[in-house]
Structures are given as C-alpha cells and as structure tokens.
Amino acid sequence: MASSSLPFTSLPHHFVSPNKPTSKSVTTSTSHRIRASVSEKPYVPAPAVSDNGEAKLPVKKIPGSYGLPFVGPLKDRLDYFYNQGRDEFFRSKIQKYNSTVFRTNMPPGPFISQDPKVVALLDGKSFPVLFDVTKVEKKDIFTGTYMPSTELTGGYRILSYLDPSEPKHAKLKQLMFYLLKSRRDQVIPEFQASYAELFETLEKELGEKGKSSFPIANDQAGFNFLCRAFFGTNPRDTELGTDGPSLISKWVLFQLGPVLSLGLPKYAEELLIHTLPLPPALVKKDYQRLYDFFYESSGSVLDEAEKMGISREEACHNLLFATCFNSFGGMKLFFPNMLKWIGRAGVKLHTELSTEIRSAIRSNGGKLTMAAMEQMPLMKSVVYEALRIEPPVPLQYGKAKKDFLIESHDAVFEVKEGEMLFGFQPFATKDPKIFERSLEFVPDRFIGDEGEKLLKHVLWSNGPETEEPTVGNKQCAGKDFVVLMSRLLVVELFRRYASLEIEVGKSALGAAVTVTSLKRVSF
C-alpha cells in the first residue's frame, strides 16, 4: 500500500442505516441535502462565463499567501498541528480565499524542509492531476516537502521516492508485481490463519478483561500474515520473534515524525520531531534486525531481482520497505479505522454483512474463494466506502513538470513549472459536489450500476479505483492486494460474529479501537 501513513481527518461524520433508501445521483437536483465536507458555510462558486453557448469556467489567479520567509511557514505549522488542527487549517483557508485551490505552506517547514510552499488542491475535480505523471513529477516527494535520510533505507532511494521517468522505477515496480503474483495463492489461507489467531486473542482478552485492543492484536497478526504470505516465513520461528511491529513503528517514526503529531506538549513536540530530523543512527540496529530477517526469508525473490538487473541488497531494502512501510503501515492504519466505521454503523449492518457473507460461502461449497467474495456486494461496498471516507493516504504531492491549467469545480488556475502541488485526499473523497451525503458512512453507496460509477472518485491508492497500477505510473503496486486484504478482514469477522461493540479513542496513527463485545453467530 502506497501510504505516507499520516493521521486521519477529524471531520464530524454521520452514519446512515444501510436499509434506508439511498439515491445514487450526484447531481444538485437531488432531494437530499448535500452537506459541505470542507466548510461549515459553503463557499460561493465563481460565476461561469459563456463562449458560443458553452459554459466555461473563469481563469483566476491562485489565491493565498506564503507569508514572510521563516515566519509564514512556522505560523502555518503551528496552526496545522496545534492552533487549529489539520482539518480546520484547510477549512479556514477555503473560507478565507473562497476557493478550494490556494497557496499555503505545508509542514514541516524550517529547518527540515527547504521549501514548504505548495499549491493546495482540496476538491475532487482538481485533485486527480496529482496522478498524471505527464504533468507532475514524483521524485523524492513521497513524504511531502522533505525527504527522510536514505540512511533509514540502507543508503538507497526506495521505489516510493522514484519518478516513473527514472530507469530503476520500472524494474523495482516489476519486482513488486512479481512478488504479488508469485505468492497470490498463499494470501487467503495465510490471512485466515493469522487472523484466526487475532480473533482468539480478542476473545481471550474479552473473557479476562471485558475488553481488548484491536490495534495491538492487529499489528502482530498483520505482520505475521505479510511475512507468511509473501515469504513463507513465520517471524515467531526466527530470531525476530514478535518484535517486528515495534521495530517497524520506531523506524517509521524516524521517517514521518516531522509530519506527525504524537500528542506531546506543543513545545516538546516542536523541539523533538518538527524542527530537526531524528538521527538515523538511533534506529540503525533495529533496522538491521529487520533487514537480516527479510534477507534470509526472501531468497527466491532476490534471485528474481538479480535476473532483472537489481542487486540483492537493493532489492531487499525495497522488499522491506514495501512490506513494512507500505503494506504493514497501511494495515496498521486502515484496519482499525475500517472497524471503527463498521462498528459504529450498528447491528443492522452487522446482521446483513454476516448473512450475506455466510450465505455466499455456503453456496460455494463452504469454502472462501475469490468467486465467493464477488457474490458479496454489500461487503465490497463497505470496504470501498471505508476507503472513501477515511483514505489511508491522506496527503499527496507532485511537482509541476511544465506550465499547465488546473480546474476546480468553480475556476481554472495556471500552475507554473516547478511549483509543488499538494492534495488533502479526505476532502477530495468527501467532495459534496461528487458524493451525496458526503460526510456520512453509507454502507451500500457503491452497490449497483450507479454505485459502481462512483468508484472512479475513490482515490486512496495514488490513482482512481477504476484504474490499475503499471510500471509507468505511481499507483500503488499492491492496490488490488490491499482491497483483497480489507475484504478478507470483513469476511473473517462476520463469518464468525453476528455483531460487535467497540469504543473508539484517539491515537497518533489511526483509531484506538477497543472491542468490548463479540457476539458469535448462532446459525
């Protein structure tokens, strides 16, 4: 999963029963009230002009300001993390400039980022230009306006930081495709085995304590699953043991600390992680343990890498990153958040999911297969809706390769070559001009022909859900693998349980979901 692993949006969301009729239209003539996802007071659209009878959008200068050097970026950083918070930071600027496209600074700013200036794209129409590699460059911007030290990745620029125009990009992405294809038959059985252990852990702790932390159990189950499925190795049977998740979390912090908020006192957090990078030497031994595990476990994949002209060492660092940062990081963030939405949606949805899932499995001889999952439209829609309402990759960046025009819903803006473009994905995927009731978790939103048409606006994977990753684009190589993993979690949960109850707390990464009840199926 191509994830920058940043905190999620905290917009006030609403829930809707899947049994209530839902309109699939996204036109403004609908009888449903469309709620603004980016502002309490909707901004007023710019008037369109007419040319030969065809409506055209006005060309406007990009509004906004970067402020004084050092002072402007520092003020924006403090507003982003503390004075306003991330979502209000963006909402307030949309209201101030009466535009979803504007200029601003993005953290971390001084002294980590040399140039924090960006053009923000905060609607579903302008955002997709960030996927167009003919217009934007993706070199060294995976984490935004700064790049972590390559000392954290063995001295190599990893695939996530390469632009498709660079020669190594195609080779390394092809290696990821090979890994996914060669191990595809192991995904379902290894997921079932690993998450059966997770559910046993949850049930045991519920019996002993009356509650159980889903993220803690998920971290171990997710890492075990990835290592078993991709490399045929159970970490517990090696010197790594159960230390993988904690080592990864520490290593990721050293990369993403400048754009995270850990909940520490403001000045302590500013000094420790937002002003200067954490020294890579402090995590060198931890990373070496992970590297040794992957080098010993991935022999056949490393053999294939050599055939492709990639050194075993560089291939191993990329496999480690893809497994631990992209895939494990995505599961660590997205699974608890998906469970949060499903848990809050209520017993009606739980009952319908359980009935649909168990019925489809029975009709396929009692075995879970890909074909069986295709017969679960509600389950598939729920996963897509979770990806839409809280995408696991909130922030996207791209540097303009040339001068070109960007369209929002209300205007056209000229971008100059070399300017950094930034998109806040949760606003784009909750654009009220695209999605009705955009702030609501609507479980059946993507069911049927009209629902499937909306999938092109589900943008979590560094590309639309309706497109596929290739060696020539930057869409997540494991896009379909992530969707499959997410579906498997919902399936394994509701083939066992008729319903669940949860409590949700705050966490620096994802949601702190505590399971308080699991009701076993009785038929």
C-alpha positions as MATLAB code, in Angstrom:
seq = 'MASSSLPFTSLPHHFVSPNKPTSKSVTTSTSHRIRASVSEKPYVPAPAVSDNGEAKLPVKKIPGSYGLPFVGPLKDRLDYFYNQGRDEFFRSKIQKYNSTVFRTNMPPGPFISQDPKVVALLDGKSFPVLFDVTKVEKKDIFTGTYMPSTELTGGYRILSYLDPSEPKHAKLKQLMFYLLKSRRDQVIPEFQASYAELFETLEKELGEKGKSSFPIANDQAGFNFLCRAFFGTNPRDTELGTDGPSLISKWVLFQLGPVLSLGLPKYAEELLIHTLPLPPALVKKDYQRLYDFFYESSGSVLDEAEKMGISREEACHNLLFATCFNSFGGMKLFFPNMLKWIGRAGVKLHTELSTEIRSAIRSNGGKLTMAAMEQMPLMKSVVYEALRIEPPVPLQYGKAKKDFLIESHDAVFEVKEGEMLFGFQPFATKDPKIFERSLEFVPDRFIGDEGEKLLKHVLWSNGPETEEPTVGNKQCAGKDFVVLMSRLLVVELFRRYASLEIEVGKSALGAAVTVTSLKRVSF';
ca = [
       0.000    0.000    0.000;
       1.457    3.285   -1.053;
       0.909    5.053    2.137;
       2.508    8.011    3.739;
       0.966    6.828    6.985;
      -0.221   10.145    8.358;
      -3.030   10.857   10.836;
      -6.582   10.891    9.597;
      -9.119   13.639    9.283;
     -11.329   14.535   12.222;
     -14.280   15.980   10.330;
     -17.663   15.420   12.037;
     -19.062   12.371   10.246;
     -22.568   10.956   10.215;
     -23.936    7.464    9.867;
     -26.810    6.068    7.879;
     -28.530    2.719    8.062;
     -27.945    0.523    5.020;
     -31.669   -0.181    4.988;
     -32.587    3.406    4.292;
     -33.099    4.211    0.616;
     -30.089    5.973   -0.824;
     -30.010    7.958   -4.018;
     -27.044    7.242   -6.253;
     -27.330   10.522   -8.156;
     -24.662   13.114   -7.618;
     -26.438   15.985   -9.359;
     -27.560   19.068   -7.492;
     -31.204   18.310   -8.360;
     -31.376   15.549   -5.768;
     -33.938   15.870   -2.981;
     -31.274   15.003   -0.387;
     -29.491   17.848    1.327;
     -25.823   17.901    0.369;
     -23.556   18.712    3.288;
     -20.331   20.646    2.820;
     -17.335   18.470    3.639;
     -14.760   21.226    3.746;
     -16.581   24.170    5.257;
     -19.421   24.820    7.689;
     -20.509   27.608    5.304;
     -20.285   26.582    1.662;
     -18.117   28.889   -0.389;
     -19.827   30.813   -3.175;
     -18.960   29.491   -6.649;
     -17.410   31.888   -9.126;
     -19.802   32.801  -11.962;
     -19.266   30.879  -15.188;
     -18.813   32.720  -18.465;
     -20.280   31.700  -21.783;
     -18.474   31.196  -25.084;
     -20.535   30.194  -28.149;
     -23.260   28.845  -25.897;
     -20.938   26.572  -23.906;
     -20.391   27.182  -20.226;
     -16.755   27.840  -19.330;
     -15.013   28.394  -16.053;
     -13.234   31.685  -15.363;
      -9.449   31.701  -15.309;
      -8.276   33.019  -11.952;
      -5.055   33.777  -10.168;
      -4.348   31.237   -7.442;
      -5.271   32.941   -4.158;
      -3.321   32.677   -0.919;
      -0.016   33.731    0.544;
       3.125   32.092    1.882;
       3.883   34.920    4.287;
       7.305   36.148    5.282;
      10.246   33.729    4.967;
      10.567   31.507    8.045;
       7.716   33.336    9.833;
       4.973   32.257    7.397;
       5.923   28.561    7.314;
       6.338   28.488   11.105;
       2.925   30.085   11.670;
       1.285   27.644    9.262;
       2.982   24.713   11.022;
       1.728   25.826   14.438;
      -1.784   26.363   13.041;
      -1.729   22.968   11.304;
      -0.683   20.974   14.362;
      -1.937   22.944   17.357;
      -3.785   26.260   16.984;
      -6.385   24.968   14.517;
      -5.672   21.332   13.767;
      -5.263   19.866   10.320;
      -8.848   19.904    9.064;
      -9.712   23.342   10.405;
      -6.439   24.622    8.942;
      -7.684   23.696    5.466;
     -11.326   24.654    6.062;
     -10.408   28.128    7.286;
      -8.285   28.808    4.209;
     -11.054   27.606    1.881;
     -13.400   30.096    3.544;
     -10.818   32.871    3.580;
      -9.966   32.569   -0.111;
     -13.394   31.391   -1.282;
     -11.569   28.655   -3.210;
     -10.578   25.003   -2.888;
      -7.326   25.827   -4.717;
      -4.931   28.179   -2.912;
      -1.335   28.779   -1.871;
      -0.094   27.811    1.570;
       2.849   26.291    3.431;
       2.864   22.660    4.484;
       4.747   21.166    7.445;
       7.415   20.535    8.448;
       8.910   23.801    7.209;
      12.004   25.160    8.995;
      14.523   23.602    9.403;
      13.673   20.231    7.865;
      12.050   21.335    4.615;
      13.969   23.676    2.340;
      10.837   24.884    0.545;
       7.436   24.359    2.250;
       5.418   26.326   -0.339;
       2.600   24.404   -2.090;
      -0.494   24.927   -4.193;
      -3.259   23.093   -2.314;
      -5.907   21.138   -4.268;
      -8.850   20.363   -1.986;
     -11.677   19.163   -4.214;
     -12.389   16.022   -6.184;
     -12.031   17.711   -9.558;
      -8.590   19.295   -9.191;
      -7.026   16.575   -7.012;
      -6.573   13.857   -9.717;
      -3.966   15.933  -11.570;
      -1.576   14.648   -8.888;
      -1.801   11.219  -10.542;
      -0.910   12.484  -14.025;
       2.798   11.756  -14.435;
       2.849   13.618  -17.749;
       2.209   16.806  -15.761;
       3.730   16.171  -12.345;
       6.999   14.681  -11.145;
       7.053   12.292   -8.181;
      10.787   12.324   -7.456;
      11.640   12.394   -3.722;
       8.208   13.694   -2.618;
       6.653   10.555   -1.136;
       6.579   12.165    2.314;
       5.947   15.688    1.068;
       8.129   18.780    1.065;
      11.025   16.940    2.719;
      12.709   13.567    2.224;
      13.945   11.362    5.080;
      17.599   10.361    5.085;
      18.457    7.398    2.874;
      20.401    6.100    5.888;
      16.995    4.837    7.027;
      16.734    2.656    3.913;
      20.225    1.238    3.558;
      21.520    4.175    1.566;
      19.061    3.602   -1.298;
      16.301    5.762   -2.723;
      13.405    3.343   -2.424;
      10.771    2.782   -5.138;
       8.276    5.095   -3.423;
      10.653    8.018   -3.946;
      11.379    7.313   -7.628;
       9.643    9.047  -10.516;
       8.455    6.750  -13.354;
      10.928    8.520  -15.659;
      13.857    7.095  -13.663;
      15.248    3.810  -15.077;
      15.107    1.882  -11.800;
      11.438    2.641  -11.238;
      10.172    0.143  -13.805;
      12.499   -2.639  -12.607;
      11.634   -2.234   -8.939;
       7.907   -1.960   -9.554;
       8.057   -5.030  -11.771;
       9.724   -6.849   -8.874;
       6.759   -5.944   -6.659;
       4.368   -7.262   -9.298;
       6.372  -10.494   -9.401;
       6.175  -10.869   -5.614;
       2.416  -10.341   -5.578;
       1.794  -12.716   -8.487;
       4.105  -15.483   -7.323;
       2.512  -15.642   -3.860;
      -1.132  -14.987   -4.732;
      -2.279  -18.489   -3.823;
      -0.978  -18.033   -0.283;
      -2.902  -14.863    0.532;
      -6.290  -16.250    1.563;
      -5.067  -19.257    3.606;
      -2.359  -17.250    5.396;
      -4.757  -14.413    6.155;
      -7.261  -16.865    7.588;
      -4.587  -18.498    9.744;
      -3.124  -15.233   11.050;
      -6.454  -13.564   11.760;
      -7.883  -16.688   13.369;
      -5.130  -16.102   15.934;
      -6.210  -12.462   16.222;
      -9.814  -13.389   16.962;
      -8.699  -15.961   19.518;
      -6.662  -13.233   21.212;
      -9.618  -10.839   21.226;
     -11.966  -13.460   22.677;
      -9.480  -14.475   25.354;
      -8.909  -10.895   26.490;
     -12.638  -10.152   26.404;
     -13.171  -13.101   28.720;
     -10.415  -11.987   31.085;
     -10.719   -8.194   30.998;
     -14.046   -7.417   29.352;
     -12.304   -5.552   26.526;
      -9.461   -5.971   24.047;
      -7.325   -3.591   21.974;
      -7.808   -4.302   18.290;
      -4.751   -2.313   17.070;
      -2.327   -4.248   19.283;
      -3.625   -7.618   18.125;
      -3.877   -6.374   14.532;
      -0.238   -5.261   14.439;
       1.023   -8.731   15.278;
      -1.470  -10.554   13.083;
      -0.841   -8.214   10.141;
       2.940   -8.558   10.247;
       2.753  -12.332   10.645;
       0.354  -12.570    7.718;
       2.535  -10.489    5.379;
       5.659  -12.496    6.166;
       3.870  -15.832    5.793;
       2.039  -14.847    2.627;
       4.929  -13.088    0.832;
       7.950  -15.056    2.034;
       6.657  -18.290    3.550;
       8.257  -17.466    6.908;
       6.627  -17.159   10.314;
       8.527  -14.416   12.212;
       7.919  -16.209   15.509;
      10.073  -19.091   14.300;
      13.056  -16.785   13.708;
      15.297  -14.575   15.808;
      12.929  -11.691   15.088;
      10.213  -13.334   17.169;
       7.342  -10.970   17.965;
       9.466   -7.805   17.792;
       8.632   -6.911   14.177;
       5.733   -4.480   14.788;
       7.556   -2.483   17.484;
      10.721   -2.228   15.391;
       8.729   -1.037   12.395;
       6.821    1.566   14.415;
      10.060    3.079   15.697;
      11.641    3.063   12.232;
       8.573    4.709   10.647;
       8.573    7.412   13.328;
      12.072    8.432   12.281;
      10.767    8.952    8.732;
       7.380   10.530    9.416;
       7.992   12.322   12.712;
       8.250   15.753   11.005;
       4.641   15.495    9.782;
       3.092   13.678   12.752;
       1.510   14.887   15.955;
       2.134   12.462   18.807;
       0.032   14.273   21.400;
       3.048   15.560   23.319;
       3.106   19.080   24.794;
       3.407   21.561   21.932;
       6.888   22.874   22.614;
       8.303   19.451   23.394;
       6.879   18.044   20.168;
       8.135   21.023   18.156;
      11.632   20.600   19.531;
      11.811   16.808   19.305;
      10.304   15.957   15.918;
       9.276   19.084   13.963;
      12.428   21.205   13.985;
      15.269   18.796   13.194;
      15.244   15.210   11.853;
      15.732   12.405   14.347;
      19.241   10.920   13.944;
      19.088    7.701   11.841;
      21.867    6.180   13.962;
      19.381    5.761   16.814;
      17.382    3.220   14.842;
      20.218    1.568   12.884;
      20.342   -1.650   14.948;
      16.547   -2.043   14.811;
      16.558   -1.649   11.042;
      19.410   -4.142   10.709;
      17.338   -6.760   12.546;
      14.503   -6.250   10.087;
      16.873   -6.311    7.113;
      18.508   -9.563    8.255;
      15.093  -11.194    8.614;
      13.980  -10.179    5.124;
      17.288  -11.101    3.511;
      17.118  -14.596    4.986;
      13.422  -15.028    4.146;
      13.236  -13.716    0.580;
      15.822  -15.806   -1.272;
      13.673  -16.728   -4.269;
      12.521  -13.120   -4.764;
      16.102  -11.883   -4.527;
      17.065  -14.449   -7.169;
      14.422  -12.983   -9.448;
      15.675   -9.461   -8.700;
      19.164  -10.405   -9.879;
      17.691  -11.682  -13.136;
      16.086   -8.247  -13.548;
      19.408   -6.500  -13.003;
      18.740   -5.401   -9.417;
      21.312   -6.168   -6.733;
      20.185   -8.451   -3.915;
      20.919   -5.717   -1.384;
      18.861   -3.023   -3.120;
      16.046   -5.484   -3.746;
      15.970   -6.485   -0.079;
      15.751   -2.878    1.130;
      12.848   -2.350   -1.274;
      11.078   -5.540   -0.171;
      11.467   -4.478    3.450;
      10.041   -1.031    2.709;
       7.136   -2.367    0.648;
       6.233   -4.905    3.344;
       6.844   -2.867    6.489;
       6.127    0.729    5.478;
       3.601    0.373    2.661;
       1.697   -2.836    3.449;
       2.058   -3.185    7.219;
       1.736    0.575    7.679;
      -1.471    0.548    5.671;
      -2.950   -2.331    7.649;
      -1.935   -0.659   10.909;
      -3.821    2.480    9.930;
      -6.709    1.340    7.767;
      -7.916   -1.812    9.525;
      -8.742   -0.097   12.853;
     -10.378    2.779   11.003;
     -12.484    0.463    8.873;
     -13.512   -1.438   12.004;
     -14.436    1.885   13.614;
     -16.869    2.760   10.820;
     -18.376   -0.709   10.687;
     -18.674   -0.948   14.462;
     -20.390    2.417   14.750;
     -22.806    1.651   11.902;
     -24.802   -0.683   14.138;
     -26.385   -4.097   14.420;
     -28.469   -3.878   11.225;
     -25.378   -3.577    9.063;
     -23.594   -6.282   11.064;
     -26.513   -8.688   10.601;
     -26.732   -8.015    6.870;
     -22.994   -8.498    6.411;
     -22.961  -11.712    8.412;
     -25.932  -13.100    6.492;
     -24.515  -12.146    3.082;
     -21.033  -13.461    3.815;
     -22.081  -16.804    5.285;
     -24.648  -17.362    2.536;
     -22.089  -16.764   -0.228;
     -19.582  -19.106    1.405;
     -22.210  -21.842    1.776;
     -23.181  -21.504   -1.888;
     -19.526  -22.072   -2.821;
     -19.187  -25.371   -1.041;
     -18.379  -23.889    2.341;
     -15.006  -22.564    1.173;
     -13.937  -18.934    0.951;
     -12.799  -18.169   -2.591;
     -12.407  -15.125   -4.799;
     -15.578  -16.167   -6.584;
     -17.452  -16.306   -3.281;
     -16.353  -12.778   -2.391;
     -17.626  -11.490   -5.714;
     -21.067  -12.612   -4.510;
     -20.893  -10.230   -1.523;
     -21.904   -6.796   -2.910;
     -22.583   -5.223    0.480;
     -19.236   -6.375    1.847;
     -17.414   -4.955   -1.191;
     -19.292   -1.656   -0.929;
     -18.478   -1.340    2.779;
     -14.754   -1.671    2.051;
     -14.879    0.924   -0.715;
     -16.877    3.277    1.495;
     -14.298    2.959    4.272;
     -11.539    3.741    1.745;
     -13.537    6.744    0.543;
     -14.475    8.316    3.843;
     -11.085    7.843    5.507;
      -8.444    7.093    2.875;
      -5.252    5.592    4.305;
      -3.080    8.006    2.304;
      -4.312   11.459    3.328;
      -1.628   13.579    1.668;
      -0.405   13.567   -1.933;
       2.264   15.652   -3.638;
       3.544   16.301   -7.156;
       5.885   18.877   -8.689;
       4.727   20.549  -11.905;
       6.820   19.417  -14.884;
       5.576   22.310  -17.035;
       3.118   25.190  -17.057;
      -0.458   23.918  -17.234;
      -4.031   24.673  -16.169;
      -5.871   23.074  -13.245;
      -9.672   23.073  -12.981;
     -11.636   23.092   -9.749;
     -15.442   22.993   -9.823;
     -15.568   26.788   -9.992;
     -12.483   28.117  -11.756;
      -9.345   27.447  -13.783;
      -5.891   28.175  -12.368;
      -2.482   28.403  -14.020;
       0.336   26.424  -12.422;
       3.950   27.188  -13.254;
       6.708   24.670  -13.886;
       8.487   23.701  -10.673;
       5.620   24.532   -8.307;
       4.794   21.916   -5.685;
       1.193   20.714   -5.779;
      -0.435   19.229   -2.698;
      -3.737   17.451   -2.226;
      -5.550   16.581    1.002;
      -7.268   13.384   -0.019;
     -10.030   13.207    2.644;
     -11.505   16.461    1.308;
     -11.330   15.228   -2.302;
     -13.068   11.944   -1.474;
     -15.758   13.728    0.542;
     -16.424   16.366   -2.094;
     -20.164   17.190   -1.776;
     -20.347   18.017   -5.487;
     -19.435   14.402   -6.250;
     -20.859   12.390   -3.342;
     -24.295   12.863   -1.830;
     -24.250   12.941    1.967;
     -20.510   13.019    1.627;
     -19.797   13.036    5.366;
     -21.970   10.002    6.062;
     -20.759    6.419    6.095;
     -23.210    4.889    3.609;
     -22.540    1.120    3.528;
     -24.353    0.436    0.243;
     -23.083    3.521   -1.603;
     -21.226    1.511   -4.271;
     -23.835   -1.187   -4.963;
     -25.385   -1.380   -8.425;
     -24.550    0.325  -11.704;
     -24.870    3.860  -10.345;
     -22.780    3.000   -7.312;
     -20.034    1.462   -9.420;
     -19.815    4.661  -11.489;
     -18.687    6.473   -8.333;
     -15.639    4.226   -7.897;
     -13.617    6.482  -10.184;
     -13.781    9.056   -7.394;
     -12.345    6.683   -4.754;
      -8.736    7.849   -4.831;
      -6.907    6.185   -1.933;
      -4.227    4.327   -3.974;
      -2.437    7.240   -5.678;
      -4.886    6.782   -8.518;
      -8.611    6.173   -9.136;
     -10.051    2.852   -8.005;
     -11.113    2.189  -11.610;
      -7.519    2.276  -12.910;
      -4.685   -0.195  -12.484;
      -1.045    0.213  -11.418;
       1.582   -0.053  -14.160;
       5.345    0.433  -14.322;
       4.628    3.795  -15.957;
       2.513    5.309  -13.183;
       2.760    5.813   -9.426;
      -0.384    3.943   -8.443;
       0.194    1.530   -5.577;
       1.582   -1.759   -6.917;
      -0.424   -3.603   -4.279;
      -3.715   -1.751   -4.886;
      -5.749   -4.898   -5.559;
      -3.909   -6.741   -2.782;
      -4.955   -4.055   -0.274;
      -8.588   -4.263   -1.350;
      -8.419   -8.056   -1.029;
      -6.894   -7.871    2.470;
      -9.571   -5.429    3.571;
     -12.342   -7.621    2.203;
     -10.844  -10.632    3.956;
     -10.925   -8.846    7.305;
     -14.630   -8.071    6.932;
     -15.355  -11.616    5.741;
     -13.422  -13.324    8.534;
     -15.033  -11.062   11.126;
     -18.645  -11.636   10.078;
     -18.419  -15.301    9.209;
     -17.644  -15.733   12.932;
     -19.661  -12.988   14.601;
     -23.178  -11.669   14.196;
     -22.248   -8.293   15.673;
     -19.653   -6.437   17.698;
     -19.437   -3.453   20.002;
     -16.486   -1.087   20.178;
     -15.142    2.005   21.882;
     -13.020    4.475   19.927;
     -10.283    6.652   21.363;
      -7.654    8.950   19.935;
      -4.361    7.758   18.526;
      -1.447    9.403   16.726;
      -1.851    6.815   13.966;
      -5.319    5.649   13.044;
      -8.056    4.963   15.585;
      -7.617    3.410   19.021;
     -10.388    0.809   18.717;
     -11.236   -1.248   21.776;
     -13.517   -4.239   21.241;
     -15.992   -4.597   24.120;
     -18.280   -7.311   22.742;
     -18.250  -10.034   20.078;
     -21.497  -11.922   19.513;
     -20.925  -15.314   17.912;
     -23.200  -16.420   15.064;
     -25.846  -18.846   16.278;
     -26.907  -20.390   12.975;
];
